[in-house]
PDB file of C-alpha atoms and ligand atoms in Angstrom:
ATOM      1  CA  MET X   1      94.428 118.301  16.252  1.00  0.00           C
ATOM      2  CA  GLY X   2      96.204 121.526  17.086  1.00  0.00           C
ATOM      3  CA  SER X   3      99.715 121.802  18.327  1.00  0.00           C
ATOM      4  CA  TRP X   4      98.536 123.412  21.561  1.00  0.00           C
ATOM      5  CA  ARG X   5     101.432 125.823  21.409  1.00  0.00           C
ATOM      6  CA  TYR X   6      99.862 128.793  23.194  1.00  0.00           C
ATOM      7  CA  HIS X   7     100.422 128.652  26.933  1.00  0.00           C
ATOM      8  CA  ILE X   8      97.995 130.522  29.179  1.00  0.00           C
ATOM      9  CA  ASP X   9      98.169 130.687  32.971  1.00  0.00           C
ATOM     10  CA  LEU X  10      94.466 130.729  33.895  1.00  0.00           C
ATOM     11  CA  HIS X  11      94.856 131.738  37.536  1.00  0.00           C
ATOM     12  CA  VAL X  12      96.875 134.771  38.636  1.00  0.00           C
ATOM     13  CA  HIS X  13      96.366 137.344  41.395  1.00  0.00           C
ATOM     14  CA  THR X  14      97.905 140.826  41.588  1.00  0.00           C
ATOM     15  CA  ARG X  15      98.090 143.418  44.322  1.00  0.00           C
ATOM     16  CA  ARG X  16      95.869 145.753  42.309  1.00  0.00           C
ATOM     17  CA  TYR X  17      92.741 143.931  43.502  1.00  0.00           C
ATOM     18  CA  SER X  18      93.901 141.037  45.717  1.00  0.00           C
ATOM     19  CA  ALA X  19      95.315 142.200  49.068  1.00  0.00           C
ATOM     20  CA  CYS X  20      96.910 138.761  49.569  1.00  0.00           C
ATOM     21  CA  ALA X  21      99.120 139.266  46.483  1.00  0.00           C
ATOM     22  CA  GLU X  22     100.766 142.352  47.967  1.00  0.00           C
ATOM     23  CA  THR X  23     104.104 142.039  46.115  1.00  0.00           C
ATOM     24  CA  LEU X  24     102.781 141.117  42.671  1.00  0.00           C
ATOM     25  CA  ASP X  25     102.699 144.325  40.644  1.00  0.00           C
ATOM     26  CA  PRO X  26     100.723 143.855  37.411  1.00  0.00           C
ATOM     27  CA  GLY X  27     103.330 146.007  35.654  1.00  0.00           C
ATOM     28  CA  GLN X  28     105.799 143.107  36.069  1.00  0.00           C
ATOM     29  CA  LEU X  29     103.655 140.725  34.043  1.00  0.00           C
ATOM     30  CA  PRO X  30     104.806 141.529  30.476  1.00  0.00           C
ATOM     31  CA  LEU X  31     108.456 140.833  31.363  1.00  0.00           C
ATOM     32  CA  ILE X  32     107.790 137.599  33.242  1.00  0.00           C
ATOM     33  CA  MET X  33     105.491 136.387  30.448  1.00  0.00           C
ATOM     34  CA  ALA X  34     108.215 136.961  27.870  1.00  0.00           C
ATOM     35  CA  ARG X  35     110.830 135.237  30.057  1.00  0.00           C
ATOM     36  CA  ARG X  36     108.653 132.184  30.675  1.00  0.00           C
ATOM     37  CA  GLY X  37     107.346 131.879  27.120  1.00  0.00           C
ATOM     38  CA  LEU X  38     103.840 132.476  28.394  1.00  0.00           C
ATOM     39  CA  HIS X  39     101.398 133.749  25.762  1.00  0.00           C
ATOM     40  CA  GLY X  40      98.582 134.627  28.100  1.00  0.00           C
ATOM     41  CA  VAL X  41      97.656 135.280  31.702  1.00  0.00           C
ATOM     42  CA  VAL X  42      94.180 135.511  33.228  1.00  0.00           C
ATOM     43  CA  LEU X  43      93.880 137.917  36.168  1.00  0.00           C
ATOM     44  CA  THR X  44      91.517 136.195  38.587  1.00  0.00           C
ATOM     45  CA  GLU X  45      91.351 138.462  41.611  1.00  0.00           C
ATOM     46  CA  HIS X  46      89.280 137.385  44.600  1.00  0.00           C
ATOM     47  CA  ASP X  47      85.643 138.397  44.031  1.00  0.00           C
ATOM     48  CA  GLN X  48      86.614 141.357  41.845  1.00  0.00           C
ATOM     49  CA  LEU X  49      86.788 141.923  38.110  1.00  0.00           C
ATOM     50  CA  TRP X  50      89.358 144.299  36.623  1.00  0.00           C
ATOM     51  CA  PRO X  51      87.810 147.303  34.828  1.00  0.00           C
ATOM     52  CA  ALA X  52      88.041 146.729  31.059  1.00  0.00           C
ATOM     53  CA  ALA X  53      89.965 149.989  30.544  1.00  0.00           C
ATOM     54  CA  GLU X  54      92.703 148.912  32.969  1.00  0.00           C
ATOM     55  CA  ILE X  55      93.104 145.551  31.217  1.00  0.00           C
ATOM     56  CA  ALA X  56      93.288 147.351  27.880  1.00  0.00           C
ATOM     57  CA  ALA X  57      96.031 149.614  29.275  1.00  0.00           C
ATOM     58  CA  LEU X  58      98.077 146.573  30.419  1.00  0.00           C
ATOM     59  CA  ASN X  59      97.718 144.967  26.994  1.00  0.00           C
ATOM     60  CA  ARG X  60      99.134 147.998  25.197  1.00  0.00           C
ATOM     61  CA  SER X  61     102.667 146.985  26.204  1.00  0.00           C
ATOM     62  CA  LEU X  62     102.237 143.407  24.945  1.00  0.00           C
ATOM     63  CA  ALA X  63     102.938 142.120  21.456  1.00  0.00           C
ATOM     64  CA  GLY X  64     101.790 138.609  20.525  1.00  0.00           C
ATOM     65  CA  ARG X  65     100.724 137.970  24.114  1.00  0.00           C
ATOM     66  CA  ARG X  66      97.573 138.799  26.028  1.00  0.00           C
ATOM     67  CA  ILE X  67      96.341 139.549  29.546  1.00  0.00           C
ATOM     68  CA  TYR X  68      92.704 138.599  30.127  1.00  0.00           C
ATOM     69  CA  ARG X  69      90.378 139.371  32.984  1.00  0.00           C
ATOM     70  CA  GLY X  70      88.454 136.824  34.995  1.00  0.00           C
ATOM     71  CA  VAL X  71      87.468 136.521  38.630  1.00  0.00           C
ATOM     72  CA  GLU X  72      87.874 133.959  41.399  1.00  0.00           C
ATOM     73  CA  VAL X  73      84.543 133.788  43.196  1.00  0.00           C
ATOM     74  CA  SER X  74      84.699 132.613  46.822  1.00  0.00           C
ATOM     75  CA  SER X  75      81.404 130.775  46.812  1.00  0.00           C
ATOM     76  CA  ARG X  76      79.980 129.055  49.844  1.00  0.00           C
ATOM     77  CA  HIS X  77      80.901 125.792  48.134  1.00  0.00           C
ATOM     78  CA  GLY X  78      84.429 126.471  47.003  1.00  0.00           C
ATOM     79  CA  HIS X  79      86.460 128.782  44.780  1.00  0.00           C
ATOM     80  CA  PHE X  80      85.525 129.086  41.105  1.00  0.00           C
ATOM     81  CA  LEU X  81      87.299 130.944  38.309  1.00  0.00           C
ATOM     82  CA  VAL X  82      84.832 132.652  35.995  1.00  0.00           C
ATOM     83  CA  ILE X  83      86.050 133.860  32.594  1.00  0.00           C
ATOM     84  CA  GLY X  84      83.979 135.878  30.120  1.00  0.00           C
ATOM     85  CA  LEU X  85      82.011 138.151  32.464  1.00  0.00           C
ATOM     86  CA  ASP X  86      81.505 141.841  31.609  1.00  0.00           C
ATOM     87  CA  HIS X  87      80.338 142.769  35.111  1.00  0.00           C
ATOM     88  CA  MET X  88      79.795 141.321  38.574  1.00  0.00           C
ATOM     89  CA  ASP X  89      76.080 142.107  38.900  1.00  0.00           C
ATOM     90  CA  GLY X  90      74.471 139.425  41.055  1.00  0.00           C
ATOM     91  CA  ILE X  91      77.782 137.719  41.790  1.00  0.00           C
ATOM     92  CA  ARG X  92      79.156 138.033  45.305  1.00  0.00           C
ATOM     93  CA  LYS X  93      81.356 136.328  47.841  1.00  0.00           C
ATOM     94  CA  GLY X  94      79.619 133.607  49.844  1.00  0.00           C
ATOM     95  CA  MET X  95      76.902 132.887  47.279  1.00  0.00           C
ATOM     96  CA  ALA X  96      75.735 129.337  46.619  1.00  0.00           C
ATOM     97  CA  ILE X  97      77.305 127.437  43.746  1.00  0.00           C
ATOM     98  CA  GLU X  98      73.932 126.731  42.118  1.00  0.00           C
ATOM     99  CA  GLU X  99      73.139 130.472  41.969  1.00  0.00           C
ATOM    100  CA  LEU X 100      76.620 131.270  40.689  1.00  0.00           C
ATOM    101  CA  ALA X 101      76.256 128.613  37.993  1.00  0.00           C
ATOM    102  CA  ASP X 102      72.955 130.213  36.886  1.00  0.00           C
ATOM    103  CA  ARG X 103      74.582 133.650  36.583  1.00  0.00           C
ATOM    104  CA  VAL X 104      77.553 132.261  34.705  1.00  0.00           C
ATOM    105  CA  ARG X 105      75.315 130.354  32.300  1.00  0.00           C
ATOM    106  CA  ALA X 106      73.211 133.477  31.618  1.00  0.00           C
ATOM    107  CA  ALA X 107      76.396 135.440  30.864  1.00  0.00           C
ATOM    108  CA  GLY X 108      77.741 132.743  28.549  1.00  0.00           C
ATOM    109  CA  ALA X 109      80.910 132.614  30.643  1.00  0.00           C
ATOM    110  CA  ALA X 110      83.136 129.666  31.558  1.00  0.00           C
ATOM    111  CA  MET X 111      83.381 128.301  35.081  1.00  0.00           C
ATOM    112  CA  VAL X 112      86.428 126.461  36.385  1.00  0.00           C
ATOM    113  CA  TRP X 113      86.563 124.775  39.766  1.00  0.00           C
ATOM    114  CA  ALA X 114      89.787 126.046  41.338  1.00  0.00           C
ATOM    115  CA  HIS X 115      91.961 123.864  43.590  1.00  0.00           C
ATOM    116  CA  PRO X 116      89.116 121.349  44.071  1.00  0.00           C
ATOM    117  CA  LEU X 117      91.011 119.311  46.664  1.00  0.00           C
ATOM    118  CA  ASN X 118      91.973 122.277  48.820  1.00  0.00           C
ATOM    119  CA  ASN X 119      89.285 124.479  50.307  1.00  0.00           C
ATOM    120  CA  TYR X 120      89.550 127.504  52.577  1.00  0.00           C
ATOM    121  CA  GLY X 121      87.898 129.133  55.562  1.00  0.00           C
ATOM    122  CA  SER X 122      85.550 131.239  53.449  1.00  0.00           C
ATOM    123  CA  THR X 123      84.186 128.002  52.025  1.00  0.00           C
ATOM    124  CA  SER X 124      81.748 126.942  54.702  1.00  0.00           C
ATOM    125  CA  HIS X 125      80.148 124.055  52.826  1.00  0.00           C
ATOM    126  CA  CYS X 126      82.910 122.248  50.972  1.00  0.00           C
ATOM    127  CA  LEU X 127      81.933 120.053  48.087  1.00  0.00           C
ATOM    128  CA  THR X 128      83.884 116.962  47.210  1.00  0.00           C
ATOM    129  CA  LEU X 129      84.735 116.001  43.657  1.00  0.00           C
ATOM    130  CA  GLU X 130      81.973 113.403  43.835  1.00  0.00           C
ATOM    131  CA  THR X 131      79.303 116.006  44.605  1.00  0.00           C
ATOM    132  CA  MET X 132      80.278 118.511  41.912  1.00  0.00           C
ATOM    133  CA  PRO X 133      77.088 120.282  40.757  1.00  0.00           C
ATOM    134  CA  PRO X 134      76.124 120.876  37.105  1.00  0.00           C
ATOM    135  CA  GLY X 135      77.251 124.043  35.325  1.00  0.00           C
ATOM    136  CA  ILE X 136      80.995 123.609  35.757  1.00  0.00           C
ATOM    137  CA  HIS X 137      83.007 123.403  32.554  1.00  0.00           C
ATOM    138  CA  ALA X 138      86.497 122.624  33.730  1.00  0.00           C
ATOM    139  CA  VAL X 139      88.477 121.585  36.783  1.00  0.00           C
ATOM    140  CA  GLU X 140      91.926 122.722  37.870  1.00  0.00           C
ATOM    141  CA  THR X 141      93.814 119.457  37.995  1.00  0.00           C
ATOM    142  CA  ALA X 142      97.368 120.759  38.347  1.00  0.00           C
ATOM    143  CA  GLY X 143      99.323 123.725  39.539  1.00  0.00           C
ATOM    144  CA  GLY X 144      99.059 126.191  42.371  1.00  0.00           C
ATOM    145  CA  ARG X 145      97.345 124.679  45.314  1.00  0.00           C
ATOM    146  CA  THR X 146      96.438 121.335  43.818  1.00  0.00           C
ATOM    147  CA  ARG X 147      99.139 119.348  45.553  1.00  0.00           C
ATOM    148  CA  GLU X 148     101.338 117.358  43.230  1.00  0.00           C
ATOM    149  CA  GLU X 149     100.415 113.989  44.700  1.00  0.00           C
ATOM    150  CA  ALA X 150      96.722 114.827  44.314  1.00  0.00           C
ATOM    151  CA  ALA X 151      96.957 115.868  40.672  1.00  0.00           C
ATOM    152  CA  PRO X 152      96.565 112.379  39.127  1.00  0.00           C
ATOM    153  CA  GLN X 153      93.453 111.810  41.230  1.00  0.00           C
ATOM    154  CA  ALA X 154      91.906 115.123  40.150  1.00  0.00           C
ATOM    155  CA  LEU X 155      92.809 114.471  36.512  1.00  0.00           C
ATOM    156  CA  ALA X 156      91.329 110.966  36.526  1.00  0.00           C
ATOM    157  CA  PHE X 157      88.147 112.274  38.059  1.00  0.00           C
ATOM    158  CA  ALA X 158      87.799 115.131  35.561  1.00  0.00           C
ATOM    159  CA  ARG X 159      88.239 112.669  32.694  1.00  0.00           C
ATOM    160  CA  ARG X 160      85.728 110.213  34.104  1.00  0.00           C
ATOM    161  CA  MET X 161      83.137 112.984  34.585  1.00  0.00           C
ATOM    162  CA  GLY X 162      83.802 114.542  31.189  1.00  0.00           C
ATOM    163  CA  TYR X 163      85.088 117.835  32.598  1.00  0.00           C
ATOM    164  CA  THR X 164      87.921 119.596  30.849  1.00  0.00           C
ATOM    165  CA  PRO X 165      91.149 119.472  32.879  1.00  0.00           C
ATOM    166  CA  VAL X 166      92.929 122.841  33.072  1.00  0.00           C
ATOM    167  CA  ALA X 167      95.864 124.278  34.999  1.00  0.00           C
ATOM    168  CA  GLY X 168      96.809 127.625  36.466  1.00  0.00           C
ATOM    169  CA  SER X 169      99.445 128.750  38.917  1.00  0.00           C
ATOM    170  CA  ASP X 170      97.258 130.597  41.478  1.00  0.00           C
ATOM    171  CA  ALA X 171     100.246 132.938  41.627  1.00  0.00           C
ATOM    172  CA  HIS X 172     100.347 135.423  44.489  1.00  0.00           C
ATOM    173  CA  VAL X 173     104.019 136.371  43.931  1.00  0.00           C
ATOM    174  CA  ILE X 174     105.734 137.055  40.612  1.00  0.00           C
ATOM    175  CA  ASP X 175     107.962 133.937  40.650  1.00  0.00           C
ATOM    176  CA  GLN X 176     104.879 131.692  40.620  1.00  0.00           C
ATOM    177  CA  VAL X 177     103.428 133.149  37.408  1.00  0.00           C
ATOM    178  CA  GLY X 178     103.501 130.488  34.683  1.00  0.00           C
ATOM    179  CA  SER X 179     104.451 127.654  37.051  1.00  0.00           C
ATOM    180  CA  ALA X 180     101.313 125.963  35.695  1.00  0.00           C
ATOM    181  CA  TYR X 181      99.410 126.733  32.507  1.00  0.00           C
ATOM    182  CA  THR X 182      96.862 125.431  30.013  1.00  0.00           C
ATOM    183  CA  ARG X 183      97.716 124.938  26.321  1.00  0.00           C
ATOM    184  CA  PHE X 184      95.604 126.249  23.440  1.00  0.00           C
ATOM    185  CA  ALA X 185      95.850 125.771  19.661  1.00  0.00           C
ATOM    186  CA  ARG X 186      95.523 129.515  19.087  1.00  0.00           C
ATOM    187  CA  LEU X 187      95.651 132.657  21.174  1.00  0.00           C
ATOM    188  CA  PRO X 188      92.044 133.690  21.986  1.00  0.00           C
ATOM    189  CA  LYS X 189      91.373 137.273  20.920  1.00  0.00           C
ATOM    190  CA  ASP X 190      89.440 138.151  24.075  1.00  0.00           C
ATOM    191  CA  GLU X 191      87.819 136.714  27.204  1.00  0.00           C
ATOM    192  CA  LYS X 192      84.731 135.487  25.329  1.00  0.00           C
ATOM    193  CA  ALA X 193      86.903 133.520  22.897  1.00  0.00           C
ATOM    194  CA  LEU X 194      88.949 132.105  25.774  1.00  0.00           C
ATOM    195  CA  ALA X 195      85.749 131.097  27.591  1.00  0.00           C
ATOM    196  CA  ALA X 196      84.421 129.455  24.421  1.00  0.00           C
ATOM    197  CA  ALA X 197      87.612 127.400  24.037  1.00  0.00           C
ATOM    198  CA  ILE X 198      87.415 126.207  27.654  1.00  0.00           C
ATOM    199  CA  MET X 199      83.700 125.385  27.390  1.00  0.00           C
ATOM    200  CA  ALA X 200      84.321 123.382  24.213  1.00  0.00           C
ATOM    201  CA  GLY X 201      87.291 121.572  25.737  1.00  0.00           C
ATOM    202  CA  ARG X 202      89.627 123.048  23.114  1.00  0.00           C
ATOM    203  CA  CYS X 203      92.617 123.114  25.466  1.00  0.00           C
ATOM    204  CA  ARG X 204      95.100 120.774  27.108  1.00  0.00           C
ATOM    205  CA  THR X 205      97.158 120.538  30.273  1.00  0.00           C
ATOM    206  CA  ILE X 206     100.792 119.427  30.165  1.00  0.00           C
ATOM    207  CA  ASP X 207      99.551 115.909  30.924  1.00  0.00           C
ATOM    208  CA  GLY X 208      97.722 115.554  27.654  1.00  0.00           C
TER     209      GLY X 208
HETATM  210 ZN1   ZN U   1      91.282 130.110  45.719  1.00  0.00          ZN
HETATM  211 ZN1   ZN U   2      93.417 132.029  43.535  1.00  0.00          ZN
END
C-alpha cells in the first residue's frame, strides 16, 4: 500500500487551446502548483491535444513536478478525459462513445468519464451512470462540476461497478487549479505511465 502522496489534478483547461478558459495562462501553472502542493497537472483541453514540444517546454521550468497532456473529448454521449494519446487521428468532437472507446483501447490510453452527472449541450445523447458502456477505466466522482451533494452517489456507483474513482478540478480559471486532485504512490514519468496507473486503479481520491 503506497502513501498516495503525489497529488495530480487530472482535469485542467488553459487559454492556449480552450477558448472558454480565456484567463488561464499556462505560464501561471508552475507557481500555482508549488503553492498548492500539487505534483502534477493534466492539460485536458476540449477536443485538442497539446503538441508534445509545447508540453516539454512547460516542463522545463518544473522541478519534482510534472505537466502532462490529455484531452477532453466532447463525445455525443458525454465528456471523456483521455490520457496517453500521441495524436488525435480518428478522434473528433461529436463521435459516439463506442467508437471513441475503440480508438482509446487501440492506443493503450486511459479513459475517464468526466462530470458524469452533469452533461452539456454538445452532448446530444446523454448516458446515465447505469448505462455506462464498456471501455471506461475511471469516473470523476469529485471536484469541478460534480456537485458536492452528488459526489457520494457517483463514488458509490463507481465502487459498485468496479470503476476507479478519480478527481480533477475542471479548472477554467487559475484559482480552481488543484481544488480537486487524485493521489498516486509515485509521480508517473510520462502520460503512458499515468494512464497505466489509472487503468490499473493505482490511485486514490481524497475519500479513500
Ligand atoms: Zn466537460
Ligand atoms: Zn473540462
